[in-house]
Backbone as CSV, one residue per row, in Angstrom:
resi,resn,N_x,N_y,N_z,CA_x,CA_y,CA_z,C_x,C_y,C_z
1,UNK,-120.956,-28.783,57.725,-120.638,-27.367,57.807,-121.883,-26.582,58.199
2,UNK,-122.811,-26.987,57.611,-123.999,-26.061,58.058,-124.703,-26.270,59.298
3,UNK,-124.251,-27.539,60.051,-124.811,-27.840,61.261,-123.919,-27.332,61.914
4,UNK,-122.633,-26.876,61.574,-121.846,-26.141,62.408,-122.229,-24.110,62.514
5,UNK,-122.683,-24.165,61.282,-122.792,-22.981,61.199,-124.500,-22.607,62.050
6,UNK,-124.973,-23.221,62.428,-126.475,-23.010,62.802,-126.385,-23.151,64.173
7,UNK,-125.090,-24.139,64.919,-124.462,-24.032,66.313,-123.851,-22.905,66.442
8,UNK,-123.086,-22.145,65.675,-122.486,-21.031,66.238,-123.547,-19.790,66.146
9,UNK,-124.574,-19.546,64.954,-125.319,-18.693,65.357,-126.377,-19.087,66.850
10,UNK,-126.282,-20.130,67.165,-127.149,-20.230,68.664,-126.479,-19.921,69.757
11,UNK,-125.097,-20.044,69.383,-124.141,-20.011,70.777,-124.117,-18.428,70.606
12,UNK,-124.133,-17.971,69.761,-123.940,-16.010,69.478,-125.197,-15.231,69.928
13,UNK,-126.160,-16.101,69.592,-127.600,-15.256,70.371,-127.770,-15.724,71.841
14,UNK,-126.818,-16.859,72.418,-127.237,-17.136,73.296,-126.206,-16.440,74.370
15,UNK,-125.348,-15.912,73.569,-123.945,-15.585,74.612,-124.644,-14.389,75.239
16,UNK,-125.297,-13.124,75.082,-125.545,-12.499,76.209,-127.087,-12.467,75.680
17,UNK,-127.892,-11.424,76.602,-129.169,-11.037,76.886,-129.346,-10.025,75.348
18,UNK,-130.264,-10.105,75.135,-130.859,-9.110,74.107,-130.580,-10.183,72.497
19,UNK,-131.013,-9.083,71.801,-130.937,-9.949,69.967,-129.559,-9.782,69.770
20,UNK,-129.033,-10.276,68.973,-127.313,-10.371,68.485,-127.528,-9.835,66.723
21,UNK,-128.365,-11.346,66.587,-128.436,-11.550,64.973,-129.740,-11.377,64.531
22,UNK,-130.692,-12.433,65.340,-131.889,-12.524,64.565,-132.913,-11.557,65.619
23,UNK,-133.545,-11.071,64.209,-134.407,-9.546,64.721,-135.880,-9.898,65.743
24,UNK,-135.897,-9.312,66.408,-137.067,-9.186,67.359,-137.980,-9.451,66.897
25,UNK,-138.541,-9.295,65.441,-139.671,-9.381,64.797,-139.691,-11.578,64.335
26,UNK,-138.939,-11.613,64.229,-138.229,-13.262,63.910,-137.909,-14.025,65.000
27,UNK,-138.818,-14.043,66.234,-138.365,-15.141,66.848,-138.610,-16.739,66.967
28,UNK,-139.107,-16.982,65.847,-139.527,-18.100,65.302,-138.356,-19.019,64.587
29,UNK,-137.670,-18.060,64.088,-136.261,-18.270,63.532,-135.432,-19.303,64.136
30,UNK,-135.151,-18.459,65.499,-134.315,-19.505,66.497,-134.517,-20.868,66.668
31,UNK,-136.128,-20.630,66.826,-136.373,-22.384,67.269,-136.292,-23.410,66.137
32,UNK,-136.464,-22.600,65.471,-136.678,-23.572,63.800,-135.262,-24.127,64.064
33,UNK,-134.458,-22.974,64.195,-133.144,-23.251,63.914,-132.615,-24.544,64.646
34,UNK,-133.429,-24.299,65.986,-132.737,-25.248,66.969,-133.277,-27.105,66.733
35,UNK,-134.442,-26.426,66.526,-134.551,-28.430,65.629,-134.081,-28.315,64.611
36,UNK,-133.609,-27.629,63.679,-132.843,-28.022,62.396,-131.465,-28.888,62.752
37,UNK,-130.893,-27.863,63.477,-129.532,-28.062,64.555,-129.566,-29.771,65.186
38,UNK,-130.612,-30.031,65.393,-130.640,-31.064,65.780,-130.907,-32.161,65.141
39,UNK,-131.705,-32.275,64.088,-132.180,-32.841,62.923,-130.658,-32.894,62.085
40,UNK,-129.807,-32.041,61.776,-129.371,-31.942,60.980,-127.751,-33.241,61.867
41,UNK,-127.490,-32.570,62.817,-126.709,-33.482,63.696,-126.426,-34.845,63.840
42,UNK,-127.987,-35.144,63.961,-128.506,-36.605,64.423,-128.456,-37.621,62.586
43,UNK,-129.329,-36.548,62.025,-129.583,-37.528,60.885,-128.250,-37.274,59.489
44,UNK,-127.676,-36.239,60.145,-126.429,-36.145,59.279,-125.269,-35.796,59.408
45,UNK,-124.434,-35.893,60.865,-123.585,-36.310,61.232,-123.133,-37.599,61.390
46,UNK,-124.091,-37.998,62.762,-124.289,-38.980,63.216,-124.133,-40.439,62.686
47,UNK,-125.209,-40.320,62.283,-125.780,-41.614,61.149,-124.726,-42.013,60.133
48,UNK,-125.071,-40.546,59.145,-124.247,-41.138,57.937,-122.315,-40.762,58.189
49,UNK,-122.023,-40.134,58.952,-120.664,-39.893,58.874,-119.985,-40.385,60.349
50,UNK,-120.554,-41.090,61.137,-119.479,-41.782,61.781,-120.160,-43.225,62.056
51,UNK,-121.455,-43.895,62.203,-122.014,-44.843,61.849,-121.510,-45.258,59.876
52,UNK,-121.773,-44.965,59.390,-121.393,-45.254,57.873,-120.142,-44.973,57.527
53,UNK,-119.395,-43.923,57.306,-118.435,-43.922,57.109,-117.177,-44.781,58.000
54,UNK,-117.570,-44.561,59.391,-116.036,-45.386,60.036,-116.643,-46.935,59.972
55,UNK,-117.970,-47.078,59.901,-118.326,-48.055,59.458,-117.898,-48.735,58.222
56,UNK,-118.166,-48.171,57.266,-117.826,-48.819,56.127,-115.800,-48.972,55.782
57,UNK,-115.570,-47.975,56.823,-113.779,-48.319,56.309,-113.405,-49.225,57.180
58,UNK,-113.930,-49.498,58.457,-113.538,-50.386,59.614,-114.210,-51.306,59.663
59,UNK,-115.128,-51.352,59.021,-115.367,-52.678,58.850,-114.873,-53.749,58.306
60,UNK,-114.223,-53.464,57.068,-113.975,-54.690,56.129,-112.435,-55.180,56.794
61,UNK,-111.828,-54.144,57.824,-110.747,-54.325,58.135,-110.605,-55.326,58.740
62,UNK,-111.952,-55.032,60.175,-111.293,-56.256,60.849,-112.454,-57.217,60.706
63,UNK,-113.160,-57.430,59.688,-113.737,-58.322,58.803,-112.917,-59.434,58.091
64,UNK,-111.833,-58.613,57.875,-111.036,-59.074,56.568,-111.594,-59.880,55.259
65,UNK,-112.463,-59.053,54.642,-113.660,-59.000,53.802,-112.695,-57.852,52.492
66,UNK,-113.108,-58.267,51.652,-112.234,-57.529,50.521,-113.644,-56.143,50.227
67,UNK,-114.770,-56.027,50.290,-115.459,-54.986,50.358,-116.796,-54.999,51.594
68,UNK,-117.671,-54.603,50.988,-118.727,-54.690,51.874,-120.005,-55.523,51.152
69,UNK,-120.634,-56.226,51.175,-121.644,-56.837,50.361,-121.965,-55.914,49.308
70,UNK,-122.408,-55.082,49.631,-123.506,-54.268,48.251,-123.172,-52.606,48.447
71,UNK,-121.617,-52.356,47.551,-121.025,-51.240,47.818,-121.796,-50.348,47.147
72,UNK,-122.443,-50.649,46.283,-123.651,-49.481,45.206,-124.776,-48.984,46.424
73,UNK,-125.547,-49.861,46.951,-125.970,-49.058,47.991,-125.632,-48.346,48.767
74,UNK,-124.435,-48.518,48.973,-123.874,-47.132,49.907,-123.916,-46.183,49.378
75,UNK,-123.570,-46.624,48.191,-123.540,-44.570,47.029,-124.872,-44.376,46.772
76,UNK,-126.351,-45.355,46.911,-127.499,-44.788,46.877,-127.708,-44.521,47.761
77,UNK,-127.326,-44.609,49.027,-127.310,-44.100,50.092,-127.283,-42.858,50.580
78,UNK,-126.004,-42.051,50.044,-125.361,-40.963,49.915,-126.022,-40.002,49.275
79,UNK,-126.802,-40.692,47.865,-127.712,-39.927,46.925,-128.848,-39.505,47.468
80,UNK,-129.374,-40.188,48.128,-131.236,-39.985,49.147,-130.611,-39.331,49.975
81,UNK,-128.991,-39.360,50.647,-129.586,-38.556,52.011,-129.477,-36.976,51.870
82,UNK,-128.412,-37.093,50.175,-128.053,-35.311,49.945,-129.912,-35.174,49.133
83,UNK,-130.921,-35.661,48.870,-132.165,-35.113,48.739,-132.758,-35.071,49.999
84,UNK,-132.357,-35.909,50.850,-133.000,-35.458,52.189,-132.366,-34.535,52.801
85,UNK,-131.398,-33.879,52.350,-131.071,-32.631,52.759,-131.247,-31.253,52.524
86,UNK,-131.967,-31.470,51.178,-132.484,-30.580,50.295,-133.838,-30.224,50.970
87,UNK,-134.744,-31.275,51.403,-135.993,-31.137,51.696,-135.903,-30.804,53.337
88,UNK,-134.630,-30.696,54.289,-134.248,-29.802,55.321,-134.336,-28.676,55.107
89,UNK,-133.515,-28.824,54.395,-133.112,-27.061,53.919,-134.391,-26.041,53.296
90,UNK,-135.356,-26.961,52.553,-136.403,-26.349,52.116,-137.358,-25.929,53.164
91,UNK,-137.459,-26.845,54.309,-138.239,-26.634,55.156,-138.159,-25.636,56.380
92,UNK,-136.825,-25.224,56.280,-135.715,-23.711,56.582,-136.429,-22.710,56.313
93,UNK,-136.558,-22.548,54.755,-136.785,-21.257,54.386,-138.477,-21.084,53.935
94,UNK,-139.045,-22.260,53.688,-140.518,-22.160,53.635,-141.256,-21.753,54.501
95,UNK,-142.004,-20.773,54.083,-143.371,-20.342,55.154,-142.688,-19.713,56.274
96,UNK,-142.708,-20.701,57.462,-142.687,-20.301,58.568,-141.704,-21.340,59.346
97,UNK,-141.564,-22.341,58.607,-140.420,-23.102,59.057,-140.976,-23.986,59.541
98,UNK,-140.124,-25.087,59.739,-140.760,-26.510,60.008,-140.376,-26.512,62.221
99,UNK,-141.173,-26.798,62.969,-140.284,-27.124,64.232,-140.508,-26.062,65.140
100,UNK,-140.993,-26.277,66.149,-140.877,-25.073,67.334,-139.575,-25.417,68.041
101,UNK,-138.570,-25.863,68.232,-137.576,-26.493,69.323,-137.487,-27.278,69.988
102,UNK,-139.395,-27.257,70.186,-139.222,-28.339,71.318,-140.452,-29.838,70.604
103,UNK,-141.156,-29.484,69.869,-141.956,-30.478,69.538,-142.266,-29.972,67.667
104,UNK,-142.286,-31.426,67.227,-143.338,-31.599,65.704,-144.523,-31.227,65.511
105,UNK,-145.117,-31.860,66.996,-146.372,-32.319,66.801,-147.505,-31.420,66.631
106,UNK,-148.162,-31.118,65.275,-149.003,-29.837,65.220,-150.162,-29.201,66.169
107,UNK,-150.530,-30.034,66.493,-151.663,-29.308,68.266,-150.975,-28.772,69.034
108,UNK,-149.716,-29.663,69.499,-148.770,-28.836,70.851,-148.125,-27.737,70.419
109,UNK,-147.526,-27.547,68.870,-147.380,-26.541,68.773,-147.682,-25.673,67.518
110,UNK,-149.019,-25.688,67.572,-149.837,-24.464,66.961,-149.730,-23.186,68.146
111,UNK,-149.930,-23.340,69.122,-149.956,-22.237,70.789,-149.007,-21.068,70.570
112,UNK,-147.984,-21.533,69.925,-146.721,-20.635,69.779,-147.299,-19.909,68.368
113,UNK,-146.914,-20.936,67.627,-147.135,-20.446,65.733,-147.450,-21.166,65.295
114,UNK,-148.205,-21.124,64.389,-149.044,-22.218,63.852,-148.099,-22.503,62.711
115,UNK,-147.870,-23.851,62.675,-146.848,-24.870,61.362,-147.262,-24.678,60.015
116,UNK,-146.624,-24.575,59.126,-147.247,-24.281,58.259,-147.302,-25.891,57.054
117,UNK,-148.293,-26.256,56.651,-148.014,-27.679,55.965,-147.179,-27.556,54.864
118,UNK,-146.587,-26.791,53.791,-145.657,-27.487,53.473,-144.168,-27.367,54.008
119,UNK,-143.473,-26.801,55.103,-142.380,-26.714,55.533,-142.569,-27.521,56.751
120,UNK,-143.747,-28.455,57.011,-143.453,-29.653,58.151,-143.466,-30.711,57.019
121,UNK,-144.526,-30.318,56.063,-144.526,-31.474,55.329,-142.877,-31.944,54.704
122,UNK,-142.256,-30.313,54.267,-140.764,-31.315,54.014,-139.625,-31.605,54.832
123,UNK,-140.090,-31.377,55.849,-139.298,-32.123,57.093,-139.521,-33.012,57.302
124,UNK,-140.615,-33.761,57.450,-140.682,-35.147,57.865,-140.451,-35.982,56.687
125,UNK,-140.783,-35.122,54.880,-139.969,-36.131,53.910,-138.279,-36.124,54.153
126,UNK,-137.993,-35.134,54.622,-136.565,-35.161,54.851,-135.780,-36.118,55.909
127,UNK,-136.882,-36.583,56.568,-136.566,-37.151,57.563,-136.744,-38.693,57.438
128,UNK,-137.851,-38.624,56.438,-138.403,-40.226,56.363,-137.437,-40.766,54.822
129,UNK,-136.363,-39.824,54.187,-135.754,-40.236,53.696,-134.244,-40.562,54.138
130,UNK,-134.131,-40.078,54.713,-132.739,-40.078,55.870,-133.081,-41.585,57.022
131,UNK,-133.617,-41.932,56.986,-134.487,-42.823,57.554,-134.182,-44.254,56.698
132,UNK,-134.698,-43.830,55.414,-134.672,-45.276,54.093,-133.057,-45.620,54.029
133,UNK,-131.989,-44.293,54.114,-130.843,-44.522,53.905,-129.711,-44.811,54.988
134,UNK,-130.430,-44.807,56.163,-130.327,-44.987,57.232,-130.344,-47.182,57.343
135,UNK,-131.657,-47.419,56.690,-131.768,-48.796,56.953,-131.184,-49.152,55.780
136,UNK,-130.830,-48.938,54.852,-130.339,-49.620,53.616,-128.624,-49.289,53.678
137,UNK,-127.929,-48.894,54.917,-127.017,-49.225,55.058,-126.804,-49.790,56.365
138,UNK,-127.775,-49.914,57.095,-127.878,-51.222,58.273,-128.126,-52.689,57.791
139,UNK,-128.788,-52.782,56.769,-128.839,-53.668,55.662,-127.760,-53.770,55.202
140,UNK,-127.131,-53.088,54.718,-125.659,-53.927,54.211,-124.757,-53.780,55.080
141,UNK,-124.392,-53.509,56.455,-123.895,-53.808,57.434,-123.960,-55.359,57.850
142,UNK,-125.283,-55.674,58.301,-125.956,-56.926,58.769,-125.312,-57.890,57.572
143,UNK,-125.967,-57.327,56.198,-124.970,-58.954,55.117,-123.639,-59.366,55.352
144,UNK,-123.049,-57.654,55.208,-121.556,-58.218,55.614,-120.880,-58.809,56.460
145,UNK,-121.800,-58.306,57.763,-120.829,-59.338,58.908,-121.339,-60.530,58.994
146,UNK,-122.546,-60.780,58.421,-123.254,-62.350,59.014,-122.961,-63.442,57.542
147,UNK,-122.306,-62.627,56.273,-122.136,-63.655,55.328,-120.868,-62.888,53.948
148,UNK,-119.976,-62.472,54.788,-118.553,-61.926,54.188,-117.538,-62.002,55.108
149,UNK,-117.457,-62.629,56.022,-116.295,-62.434,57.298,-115.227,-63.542,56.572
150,UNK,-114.050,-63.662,57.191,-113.090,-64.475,56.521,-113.595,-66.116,57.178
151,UNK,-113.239,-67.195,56.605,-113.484,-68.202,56.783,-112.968,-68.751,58.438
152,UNK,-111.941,-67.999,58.889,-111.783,-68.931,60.464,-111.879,-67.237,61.331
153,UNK,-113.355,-66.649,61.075,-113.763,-65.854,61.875,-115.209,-65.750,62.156
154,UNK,-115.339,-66.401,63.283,-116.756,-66.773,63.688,-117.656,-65.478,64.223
155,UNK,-118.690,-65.535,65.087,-119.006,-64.724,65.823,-118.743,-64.686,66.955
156,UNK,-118.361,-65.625,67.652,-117.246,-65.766,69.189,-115.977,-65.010,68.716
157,UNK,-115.409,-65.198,67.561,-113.673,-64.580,67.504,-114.128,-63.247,66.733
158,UNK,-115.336,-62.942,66.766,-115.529,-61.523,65.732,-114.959,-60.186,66.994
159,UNK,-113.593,-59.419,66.050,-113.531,-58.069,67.168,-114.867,-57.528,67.868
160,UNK,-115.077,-56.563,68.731,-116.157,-55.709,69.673,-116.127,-54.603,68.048
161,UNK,-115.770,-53.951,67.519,-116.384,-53.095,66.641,-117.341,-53.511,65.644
162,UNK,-117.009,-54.904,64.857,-118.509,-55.724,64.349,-119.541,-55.858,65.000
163,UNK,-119.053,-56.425,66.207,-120.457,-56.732,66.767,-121.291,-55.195,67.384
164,UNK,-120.239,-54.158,67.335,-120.851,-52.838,67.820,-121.903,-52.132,66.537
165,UNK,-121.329,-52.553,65.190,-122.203,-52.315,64.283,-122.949,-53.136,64.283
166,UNK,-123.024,-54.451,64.873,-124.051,-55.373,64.447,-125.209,-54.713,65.028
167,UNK,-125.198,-54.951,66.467,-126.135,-54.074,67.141,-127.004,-53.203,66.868
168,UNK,-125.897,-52.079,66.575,-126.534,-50.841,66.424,-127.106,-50.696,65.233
169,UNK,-126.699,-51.768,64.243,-127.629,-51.714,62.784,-128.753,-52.597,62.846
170,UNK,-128.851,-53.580,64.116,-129.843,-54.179,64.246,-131.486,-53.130,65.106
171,UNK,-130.459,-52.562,66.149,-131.456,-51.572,67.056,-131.863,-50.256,65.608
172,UNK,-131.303,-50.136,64.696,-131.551,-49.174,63.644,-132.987,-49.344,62.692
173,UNK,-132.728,-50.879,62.485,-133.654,-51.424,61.524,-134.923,-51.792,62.391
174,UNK,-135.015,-52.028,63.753,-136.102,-51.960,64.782,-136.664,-50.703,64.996
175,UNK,-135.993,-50.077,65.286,-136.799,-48.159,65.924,-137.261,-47.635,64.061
176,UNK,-136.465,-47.574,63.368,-136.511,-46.757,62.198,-137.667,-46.740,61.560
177,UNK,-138.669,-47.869,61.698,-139.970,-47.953,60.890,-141.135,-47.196,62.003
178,UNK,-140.361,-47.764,63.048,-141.272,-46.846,64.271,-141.415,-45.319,64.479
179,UNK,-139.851,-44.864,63.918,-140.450,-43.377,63.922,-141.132,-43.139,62.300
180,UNK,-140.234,-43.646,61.308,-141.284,-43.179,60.302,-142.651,-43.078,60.461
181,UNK,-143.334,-44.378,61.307,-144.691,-44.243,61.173,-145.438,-43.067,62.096
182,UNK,-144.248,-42.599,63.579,-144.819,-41.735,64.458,-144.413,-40.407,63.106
183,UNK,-143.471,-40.171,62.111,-143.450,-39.249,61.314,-144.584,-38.733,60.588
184,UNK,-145.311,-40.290,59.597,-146.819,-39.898,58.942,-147.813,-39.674,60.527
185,UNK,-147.806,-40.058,61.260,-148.922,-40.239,62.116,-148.749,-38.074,62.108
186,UNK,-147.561,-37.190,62.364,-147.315,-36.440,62.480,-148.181,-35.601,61.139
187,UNK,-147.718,-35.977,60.335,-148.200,-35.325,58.960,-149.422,-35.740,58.244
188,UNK,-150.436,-36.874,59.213,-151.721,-37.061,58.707,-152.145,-36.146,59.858
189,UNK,-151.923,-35.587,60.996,-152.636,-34.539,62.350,-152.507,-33.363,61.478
190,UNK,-151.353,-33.120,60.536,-150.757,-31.841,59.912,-152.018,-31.523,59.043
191,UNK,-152.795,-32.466,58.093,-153.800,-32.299,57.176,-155.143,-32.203,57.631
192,UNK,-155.216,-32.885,58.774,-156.603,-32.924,59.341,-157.062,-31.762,59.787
């Protein structure tokens, strides 16, 4: 809902020329807004509600698996990512806001406004926790299909939607440590 609501205030300032909503004095606002918008999309639409969720109901289906390996992690799952949503949201209203629109990275964009460390700092925890819950249900993706499938269902006779999660929980658990670390690399430039 709130990534919906942060799209329609962009589509409202963007529909004609001049301010709509946010005041002339606040144009810092927007952009924040617009990596939030995007942040918020990616790491919490995306991920957890059509990767995880149609994941976790379509999977066991044509698994034919009576659950998923390790159904408690999914609900710790759920738990880290509503605190990593908290530490979005904090990074909203702190200071000056986390995000120019177009970059993190504090040198490129100090030019505009200078970041303020703790509202990047809780964006990238927000991010590097959305991240943990991100791989700890690519992790129990990967158990389930490679050691819960029914006994005369191989990986030659496995449907295209397993192997579409296989993939994509495999390409998940590859990139995911990579941005965390481009995340601290972000927030040790932030302190220096």
């Amino acid at each position: 809902i709130s990534g919906t609501l942060i799209s329609v205030l962009i589509r409202i300032e963007l529909y004609s020329s001049g301010n709509r909503i946010i005041s002339p004095e606040n144009q810092n606002f927007y952009n924040i807004s617009i990596s939030l918008h995007g942040f918020l999309m990616i790491f919490f639409l995306v991920m957890p509600g059509l990767f995880g969720g149609f994941g976790n109901y379509f999977l066991v289906i044509f698994q034919g698996s009576p659950e998923v390996v390790y159904p408690r992690v999914n609900n710790f799952s759920i738990l880290i990512l509503s605190l990593s949503y908290l530490f979005l949201i904090l990074s909203l209203i702190s200071e000056f806001g986390g995000g120019t629109g177009w970059t993190l990275y504090p040198p490129l964009s100090t030019s505009f406004m200078s970041l303020s460390p703790s509202s990047t700092g809780n964006l990238i925890f927000g991010l590097l926790i959305s991240g943990i819950s991100s791989c700890l249900t690519s992790l129990n993706f990967w158990t389930t299909i490679l050691n819960l499938s029914s006994y005369y269902l191989s990986l030659k006779t496995m449907p295209l939607f397993p192997w579409a999660l296989l993939i994509t929980a495999g390409m998940l658990l590859l990139t995911l440590p990579i941005l965390s670390g481009g995340l601290l690399m972000v927030l040790s430039d932030l302190q220096s």
